Amino acid sequence: MLLSFFTALRDAKVPVSMKEWLHLMEALDRGVAGRNVETFYHLSRAVLVKDEKHYDRFDQVFGTVFKGVDSVGAGEDLTTDIPEDWLRLLTEKYLTDEEKAQIESLGGFDKLMETLKQRLEEQKERHQGGNRWIGTGGASPFGHGGYNPEGVRIGGPGRHGRAVKVWEKREFRNLDDTVELGTRNIKVALRRLRRFAREGAAEELDIDGTIDGTARQGWLDVRMRPERRNTIKVLLFLDVGGSMDSHIKLVEELFSAARAEFKNLEFFYFHNCLYEGVWKDNRRRHAERTPTWDLLHKYPGDWRAIFVGDATMSPYEVTMPGGSVEHWNEEAGAVWIKRARQQWEKSVWLNPVQERYWDYTASVGLLREAMDQRMYPLTLDGLDRAMRALTR
C-alpha cells in the first residue's frame, strides 16, 4: 500500500524524491505516526510536500489510496480518538423556519460590535448553546456553530455564511498556476485579449525579408527583426479563502491559463473585497502586504484589471469602514473598488457563482454597482463577454 502511495504521488506530479520517501519510512520505523491514519497523513504531508501549492493534489491522492483504511501498518487494530472537528456540536439546534425567522439581528453593525465588547467584559466562562453568551451552538450572534442571521464568528468553521466579522487567524494557500485540466477552452477565450507588436532587440529571423533582400542583392542577405509579442498588460486580483474554497479548481484553471497567455501579467491576492492592502504570497499575507495605493501609482491606466471572486460577503464589507471580516478597514471596500475603476478604466469582475444566483446575495449587487455592472460569470461565455469589454 505504501509503495502504491509513492507511485500515485509521482503520477499526480507531486515532486516526491526518493530521499524524502526514505525519511518517511525511517519516521514510520521509529513509530512517529503510530498506526493512526490522521497522524500519518500530517506526517507524510510534512515530509513529502515541499510547496503548499501541491497540497490539493496530495490530498486527492491520499484520499484515494487510503480510502476506508482505519490504521497504517500490520498488527492489531488500535482505538483512536475521533477528531474533534468530526463530532457534531453537542448543543447544535435544528431550528424550523418559523424559529429561524424569530431570531433577529442586533440592530446593525455598530450595535453588534458594541454588544460584543460588553459580552467580552461580562463573560467569565465557556458556554454552549443559549442565545446570549459567546459560545458554540445556540442562537447567540457571537461564537460559532449556531444559527443567527447576523453575527460575529469567533473560532471554529463557518456554517451558514452569515457572519459579518470573523475573529481568527486563518491560513490560505497559494493557487496552483500549473493546473492544465480544463484550461484549453479558457486559453481560447483569453486570446481575445491580445494585441501583438514587434518590440525589443532584433533577434528573430525575418524569413520574408531575407528572401527579398537576397533576391535583390544577389548574395545572402540575412535580416533580423524584433520578436512579435503580446503587448497587453494584465493585473489579476484573486479572492482567496472563505467561500472561495469551493471554487479553487476553477480559479486555478483560469490562473494557469492567464499565466500562459499573458507575458505581461501581475497577480495579487485579496480576501472578499479590495481594501488598502493586497499580497503576493498567502503564506506571508500578514507580514508582507503591498499597499493598494502603491499599485494605483505604479501601474498606469493602460493596464487591464481583472478581479476574480464570488462577491459573497456581508454587505458591511462593501459599504462601511470597519466592515472587513478580518481587520479594521479605515475606508469601505466600495471606495477602493471605485478607485481601481478610475485608475484602470478597462477592468472587469469575474464571478465563479452561476449568474442566476447573483440576485440572492446583496453584496453581489453592491459590487456590480461599484464595478459599473462590469461583472461576468466565470464561464466560457462570460469570459468571452469580459474579454470583449476589455478590448473596447
Coordinates of C-alpha atoms in Angstrom, one line a residue:
M1 CA 0.0 0.0 0.0
L2 CA 2.8 2.4 0.9
L3 CA 4.6 1.8 -2.4
S4 CA 1.4 2.4 -4.3
F5 CA 1.1 5.7 -2.4
F6 CA 4.5 6.7 -3.6
T7 CA 3.9 5.9 -7.2
A8 CA 0.4 7.6 -7.1
L9 CA 2.0 10.8 -5.8
R10 CA 4.6 10.7 -8.6
D11 CA 1.9 10.0 -11.2
A12 CA -0.1 13.1 -9.9
K13 CA 3.1 15.2 -10.5
V14 CA 3.7 15.8 -6.8
P15 CA 7.5 16.2 -6.8
V16 CA 8.4 13.5 -4.2
S17 CA 12.1 12.4 -4.2
M18 CA 13.4 9.1 -3.1
K19 CA 15.3 10.7 -0.3
E20 CA 12.1 12.2 1.2
W21 CA 10.4 8.9 0.8
L22 CA 13.2 7.2 2.8
H23 CA 12.9 9.8 5.5
L24 CA 9.2 9.0 5.8
M25 CA 10.0 5.3 6.0
E26 CA 12.5 6.0 8.8
A27 CA 9.9 8.0 10.7
L28 CA 7.4 5.1 10.4
D29 CA 10.0 2.6 11.6
R30 CA 10.6 4.7 14.7
G31 CA 6.8 4.9 15.4
V32 CA 6.4 8.6 14.9
A33 CA 2.9 8.2 13.5
G34 CA 1.9 5.0 15.2
R35 CA -1.0 3.4 13.2
N36 CA -3.3 6.4 13.2
V37 CA -4.3 7.4 9.7
E38 CA -4.8 11.1 10.5
T39 CA -1.4 11.3 12.2
F40 CA 0.2 9.5 9.2
Y41 CA -1.5 12.0 6.9
H42 CA 0.0 15.0 8.7
L43 CA 3.5 13.3 8.9
S44 CA 3.6 12.3 5.3
R45 CA 2.4 15.7 4.1
A46 CA 5.1 17.4 6.2
V47 CA 7.9 15.2 4.9
L48 CA 6.9 14.8 1.3
V49 CA 5.3 18.1 0.2
K50 CA 7.7 20.9 -0.3
D51 CA 5.3 23.6 -1.5
E52 CA 1.8 24.3 -0.4
K53 CA 0.5 24.6 -3.9
H54 CA 0.8 20.8 -4.1
Y55 CA -1.4 20.2 -1.0
D56 CA -4.6 19.8 -3.1
R57 CA -3.0 17.1 -5.3
F58 CA -1.5 15.3 -2.2
D59 CA -5.0 15.3 -0.5
Q60 CA -6.6 13.8 -3.6
V61 CA -4.0 11.0 -3.8
F62 CA -4.1 10.3 -0.1
G63 CA -7.9 10.1 -0.1
T64 CA -7.9 7.6 -3.0
V65 CA -5.1 5.4 -1.7
F66 CA -6.2 5.2 1.9
K67 CA -9.9 5.3 1.4
G68 CA -11.6 3.1 4.1
V69 CA -8.4 2.4 5.9
D70 CA -8.5 2.9 9.7
S71 CA -4.9 2.1 10.6
V72 CA -1.5 2.0 9.0
G73 CA 0.8 -1.0 9.4
A74 CA 0.4 -4.5 10.4
G75 CA -0.8 -5.8 13.8
E76 CA -3.9 -5.4 15.9
D77 CA -6.4 -2.6 15.4
L78 CA -5.8 0.4 17.7
T79 CA -8.5 2.5 19.3
T80 CA -8.1 6.1 18.0
D81 CA -9.6 9.3 19.2
I82 CA -12.3 10.7 17.0
P83 CA -11.0 14.1 15.7
E84 CA -12.9 17.0 17.3
D85 CA -13.9 18.5 14.0
W86 CA -15.7 15.2 13.1
L87 CA -18.0 15.5 16.1
R88 CA -21.3 17.3 15.9
L89 CA -21.6 20.2 18.2
L90 CA -23.4 18.9 21.3
T91 CA -25.6 21.9 21.5
E92 CA -26.4 22.3 17.8
K93 CA -30.1 23.1 17.2
Y94 CA -32.2 22.0 14.3
L95 CA -34.5 25.1 14.1
T96 CA -37.6 25.2 12.0
D97 CA -38.1 28.0 9.5
E98 CA -40.5 29.7 12.0
E99 CA -37.9 29.5 14.8
K100 CA -35.2 30.9 12.5
A101 CA -37.5 33.8 11.5
Q102 CA -37.8 34.8 15.2
I103 CA -34.1 35.3 15.6
E104 CA -33.3 38.9 14.7
S105 CA -30.1 40.8 14.3
L106 CA -29.0 43.2 17.0
G107 CA -29.7 46.4 15.1
G108 CA -26.8 47.0 12.7
F109 CA -23.1 46.7 12.6
D110 CA -22.2 49.4 15.2
K111 CA -24.7 47.9 17.7
L112 CA -23.4 44.4 17.1
M113 CA -19.8 45.4 17.8
E114 CA -20.8 47.4 20.9
T115 CA -22.7 44.4 22.3
L116 CA -19.8 42.1 21.6
K117 CA -17.5 44.3 23.6
Q118 CA -19.9 44.3 26.6
R119 CA -20.3 40.5 26.4
L120 CA -16.5 40.0 26.4
E121 CA -16.2 42.1 29.6
E122 CA -19.1 40.3 31.3
Q123 CA -18.5 36.7 30.4
K124 CA -16.3 34.7 32.8
E125 CA -16.6 31.1 31.5
R126 CA -17.2 28.9 28.5
H127 CA -20.8 28.5 27.2
Q128 CA -22.6 26.0 25.0
G129 CA -26.0 26.7 23.4
G130 CA -28.2 29.6 24.5
N131 CA -28.9 32.9 22.8
R132 CA -26.7 35.4 24.8
W133 CA -23.2 34.4 25.7
I134 CA -20.2 33.8 23.4
G135 CA -20.1 30.0 22.8
T136 CA -20.9 27.1 20.5
G137 CA -24.3 26.2 19.0
G138 CA -27.4 28.0 20.1
A139 CA -28.7 31.3 18.6
S140 CA -26.3 33.8 20.0
P141 CA -24.8 36.2 17.5
F142 CA -21.3 35.5 19.0
G143 CA -19.3 32.3 18.8
H144 CA -19.7 29.5 16.2
G145 CA -21.7 26.5 15.2
G146 CA -25.1 28.0 15.9
Y147 CA -27.7 30.0 13.9
N148 CA -28.1 33.7 13.8
P149 CA -28.9 35.8 10.7
E150 CA -26.1 38.3 11.6
G151 CA -23.2 37.8 14.0
V152 CA -19.5 37.6 14.7
R153 CA -17.9 34.2 14.3
I154 CA -15.2 33.6 16.9
G155 CA -13.1 30.5 16.1
G156 CA -14.5 27.3 14.5
P157 CA -15.6 26.7 11.0
G158 CA -18.2 28.8 9.2
R159 CA -21.5 27.0 8.7
H160 CA -24.2 29.4 7.4
G161 CA -22.1 32.1 5.7
R162 CA -23.8 34.9 7.6
A163 CA -21.0 36.2 9.9
V164 CA -20.3 39.9 9.4
K165 CA -16.9 39.5 11.1
V166 CA -14.5 36.6 11.8
W167 CA -12.1 36.7 14.8
E168 CA -9.5 34.1 14.0
K169 CA -6.2 34.0 12.1
R170 CA -7.0 31.9 9.0
E171 CA -4.4 30.5 6.7
F172 CA -5.0 30.5 2.9
R173 CA -2.9 28.6 0.4
N174 CA -1.5 29.9 -2.9
L175 CA -3.3 28.9 -6.1
D176 CA -1.6 26.3 -8.3
D177 CA -0.8 28.0 -11.6
T178 CA 0.4 24.8 -13.2
V179 CA -3.1 23.2 -13.4
E180 CA -3.8 22.2 -17.0
L181 CA -7.0 20.2 -16.8
G182 CA -9.8 22.2 -18.5
T183 CA -7.7 25.2 -19.3
R184 CA -7.6 24.8 -23.1
N185 CA -11.0 26.5 -23.7
I186 CA -10.2 29.2 -21.1
K187 CA -7.0 30.0 -23.0
V188 CA -9.0 30.3 -26.3
A189 CA -11.4 32.8 -24.6
L190 CA -8.5 34.8 -23.1
R191 CA -6.9 35.1 -26.6
R192 CA -9.4 37.7 -27.5
L193 CA -7.4 40.0 -25.1
R194 CA -4.3 40.1 -27.3
R195 CA -2.6 42.9 -29.3
F196 CA 0.7 41.9 -30.9
A197 CA 3.6 44.3 -31.8
R198 CA 7.2 43.8 -32.7
E199 CA 9.4 45.1 -29.9
G200 CA 12.7 44.6 -28.3
A201 CA 16.0 43.6 -29.9
A202 CA 16.2 42.3 -33.5
E203 CA 16.7 38.6 -32.6
E204 CA 14.2 36.8 -34.8
L205 CA 15.0 35.7 -38.3
D206 CA 12.9 37.6 -40.9
I207 CA 12.4 34.9 -43.5
D208 CA 10.5 37.0 -46.0
G209 CA 12.9 39.9 -45.6
T210 CA 15.9 37.6 -46.0
I211 CA 14.5 36.1 -49.2
D212 CA 13.6 39.5 -50.6
G213 CA 17.0 41.1 -49.8
T214 CA 18.9 38.1 -51.2
A215 CA 17.0 38.2 -54.4
R216 CA 17.6 41.9 -54.8
Q217 CA 21.3 41.9 -53.8
G218 CA 22.4 38.7 -55.5
W219 CA 24.0 37.4 -52.3
L220 CA 22.8 36.1 -49.0
D221 CA 21.3 39.0 -47.1
V222 CA 20.3 37.7 -43.7
R223 CA 17.8 40.1 -42.0
M224 CA 16.6 40.0 -38.4
R225 CA 13.6 41.6 -36.7
P226 CA 12.2 42.1 -33.2
E227 CA 10.1 39.3 -31.8
R228 CA 6.3 39.6 -32.1
R229 CA 4.9 39.8 -28.6
N230 CA 1.6 40.3 -26.9
T231 CA 1.7 43.9 -25.6
I232 CA -1.5 43.6 -23.4
K233 CA -0.7 44.2 -19.7
V234 CA -2.9 42.5 -17.2
L235 CA -3.4 42.9 -13.4
L236 CA -5.1 39.8 -11.9
F237 CA -6.7 40.2 -8.4
L238 CA -7.7 36.9 -6.9
D239 CA -10.1 36.4 -4.0
V240 CA -8.9 33.5 -1.7
G241 CA -10.2 31.8 1.4
G242 CA -13.7 31.6 2.9
S243 CA -16.5 30.9 0.4
M244 CA -13.9 30.9 -2.4
D245 CA -12.6 27.5 -1.2
S246 CA -15.3 25.7 -3.2
H247 CA -14.1 27.4 -6.4
I248 CA -10.4 26.7 -6.1
K249 CA -10.2 24.3 -9.1
L250 CA -12.0 26.7 -11.5
V251 CA -9.9 29.7 -10.4
E252 CA -6.7 27.7 -10.7
E253 CA -7.6 26.8 -14.2
L254 CA -8.1 30.5 -15.0
F255 CA -4.9 31.4 -13.2
S256 CA -2.9 28.8 -15.1
A257 CA -4.3 29.8 -18.5
A258 CA -3.7 33.5 -17.8
R259 CA 0.0 32.8 -16.9
A260 CA 0.4 31.0 -20.2
E261 CA -1.4 33.6 -22.4
F262 CA -0.1 36.9 -21.0
K263 CA 3.6 37.7 -20.7
N264 CA 2.9 41.0 -19.0
L265 CA 0.9 39.7 -16.1
E266 CA 1.0 40.7 -12.4
F267 CA -1.2 39.0 -9.8
F268 CA -2.2 39.8 -6.3
Y269 CA -4.5 38.2 -3.7
F270 CA -7.2 39.7 -1.6
H271 CA -10.0 38.4 0.7
N272 CA -13.6 39.1 -0.1
C273 CA -13.2 42.7 -1.2
L274 CA -10.3 45.1 -2.2
Y275 CA -9.1 47.2 0.7
E276 CA -5.9 49.1 1.5
G277 CA -3.6 46.2 1.1
V278 CA -3.1 43.1 -1.1
W279 CA -0.4 40.4 -1.1
K280 CA 1.6 38.0 -3.4
D281 CA 2.0 35.0 -1.1
N282 CA -0.7 33.7 1.1
R283 CA 1.8 32.1 3.5
R284 CA 3.1 35.6 4.4
R285 CA -0.1 37.6 3.9
H286 CA 0.0 39.1 7.4
A287 CA 3.7 40.1 7.2
E288 CA 4.2 41.1 3.6
R289 CA 1.5 43.2 2.2
T290 CA 1.5 45.7 -0.7
P291 CA -0.4 48.9 -0.2
T292 CA -3.1 49.3 -2.8
W293 CA -2.1 52.9 -3.2
D294 CA 1.3 51.7 -4.4
L295 CA -0.4 49.7 -7.2
L296 CA -2.5 52.6 -8.2
H297 CA 0.7 54.7 -8.5
K298 CA 2.8 52.0 -10.2
Y299 CA 0.5 50.6 -12.9
P300 CA -0.8 53.2 -15.3
G301 CA -4.2 53.2 -16.9
D302 CA -3.2 51.2 -20.0
W303 CA -3.2 48.0 -17.8
R304 CA -6.3 45.8 -17.8
A305 CA -7.5 44.8 -14.3
I306 CA -9.4 41.5 -13.8
F307 CA -10.9 40.8 -10.3
V308 CA -11.9 37.2 -9.6
G309 CA -14.2 36.4 -6.7
D310 CA -17.6 35.2 -5.7
A311 CA -18.5 38.7 -4.2
T312 CA -20.3 36.8 -1.4
M313 CA -19.8 38.5 2.0
S314 CA -21.6 40.8 4.5
P315 CA -22.8 44.0 2.9
Y316 CA -20.9 45.8 5.6
E317 CA -17.6 44.7 4.0
V318 CA -18.5 46.7 0.8
T319 CA -20.3 49.7 2.3
M320 CA -18.8 50.5 5.7
P321 CA -15.4 51.4 7.4
G322 CA -14.5 48.6 9.8
G323 CA -16.7 46.2 7.9
S324 CA -13.9 43.9 6.8
V325 CA -14.3 40.4 8.1
E326 CA -10.7 40.1 9.2
H327 CA -9.4 43.6 10.1
W328 CA -10.5 47.2 10.7
N329 CA -10.5 48.9 7.4
E330 CA -10.5 52.7 7.5
E331 CA -12.4 53.0 4.2
A332 CA -15.2 50.9 2.8
G333 CA -14.4 48.3 0.2
A334 CA -16.6 50.1 -2.4
V335 CA -14.3 53.2 -2.1
W336 CA -11.3 51.1 -3.1
I337 CA -13.1 49.4 -6.0
K338 CA -14.1 52.7 -7.4
R339 CA -10.6 54.0 -7.2
A340 CA -9.4 50.9 -9.1
R341 CA -12.1 51.5 -11.7
Q342 CA -11.0 55.1 -12.1
Q343 CA -7.3 54.1 -12.5
W344 CA -7.9 51.1 -14.7
E345 CA -10.9 52.0 -16.8
K346 CA -10.7 48.7 -18.7
S347 CA -11.5 46.4 -15.8
V348 CA -13.9 43.6 -15.1
W349 CA -15.0 41.3 -12.3
L350 CA -15.3 37.5 -13.0
N351 CA -17.7 35.6 -10.6
P352 CA -17.4 31.8 -10.3
V353 CA -21.0 31.6 -9.0
Q354 CA -23.7 31.0 -11.5
E355 CA -25.3 34.2 -12.7
R356 CA -28.8 33.1 -11.9
Y357 CA -27.9 33.2 -8.1
W358 CA -26.5 36.7 -8.0
D359 CA -29.7 38.4 -7.1
Y360 CA -30.0 36.4 -3.9
T361 CA -26.8 38.0 -2.4
A362 CA -26.9 41.6 -1.5
S363 CA -23.1 42.1 -1.7
V364 CA -23.0 40.9 -5.3
G365 CA -25.4 43.7 -6.3
L366 CA -23.3 46.2 -4.4
L367 CA -20.1 45.2 -6.1
R368 CA -21.8 45.1 -9.5
E369 CA -22.8 48.7 -8.9
A370 CA -19.2 49.6 -7.8
M371 CA -17.9 47.9 -11.0
D372 CA -20.4 49.8 -13.2
Q373 CA -22.1 46.5 -14.0
R374 CA -18.9 45.0 -15.5
M375 CA -19.3 41.7 -13.6
Y376 CA -19.4 38.5 -15.7
P377 CA -19.8 34.8 -14.8
L378 CA -16.7 32.7 -14.9
T379 CA -17.9 30.6 -17.8
L380 CA -16.7 30.4 -21.4
D381 CA -19.5 32.7 -22.4
G382 CA -18.8 35.1 -19.5
L383 CA -15.1 35.1 -20.3
D384 CA -15.8 35.9 -23.9
R385 CA -18.0 38.9 -22.9
A386 CA -15.5 40.1 -20.4
M387 CA -12.6 39.9 -22.9
R388 CA -14.7 41.9 -25.4
A389 CA -15.4 44.5 -22.8
L390 CA -11.7 44.8 -22.0
T391 CA -10.8 45.3 -25.7
R392 CA -13.3 48.1 -26.4

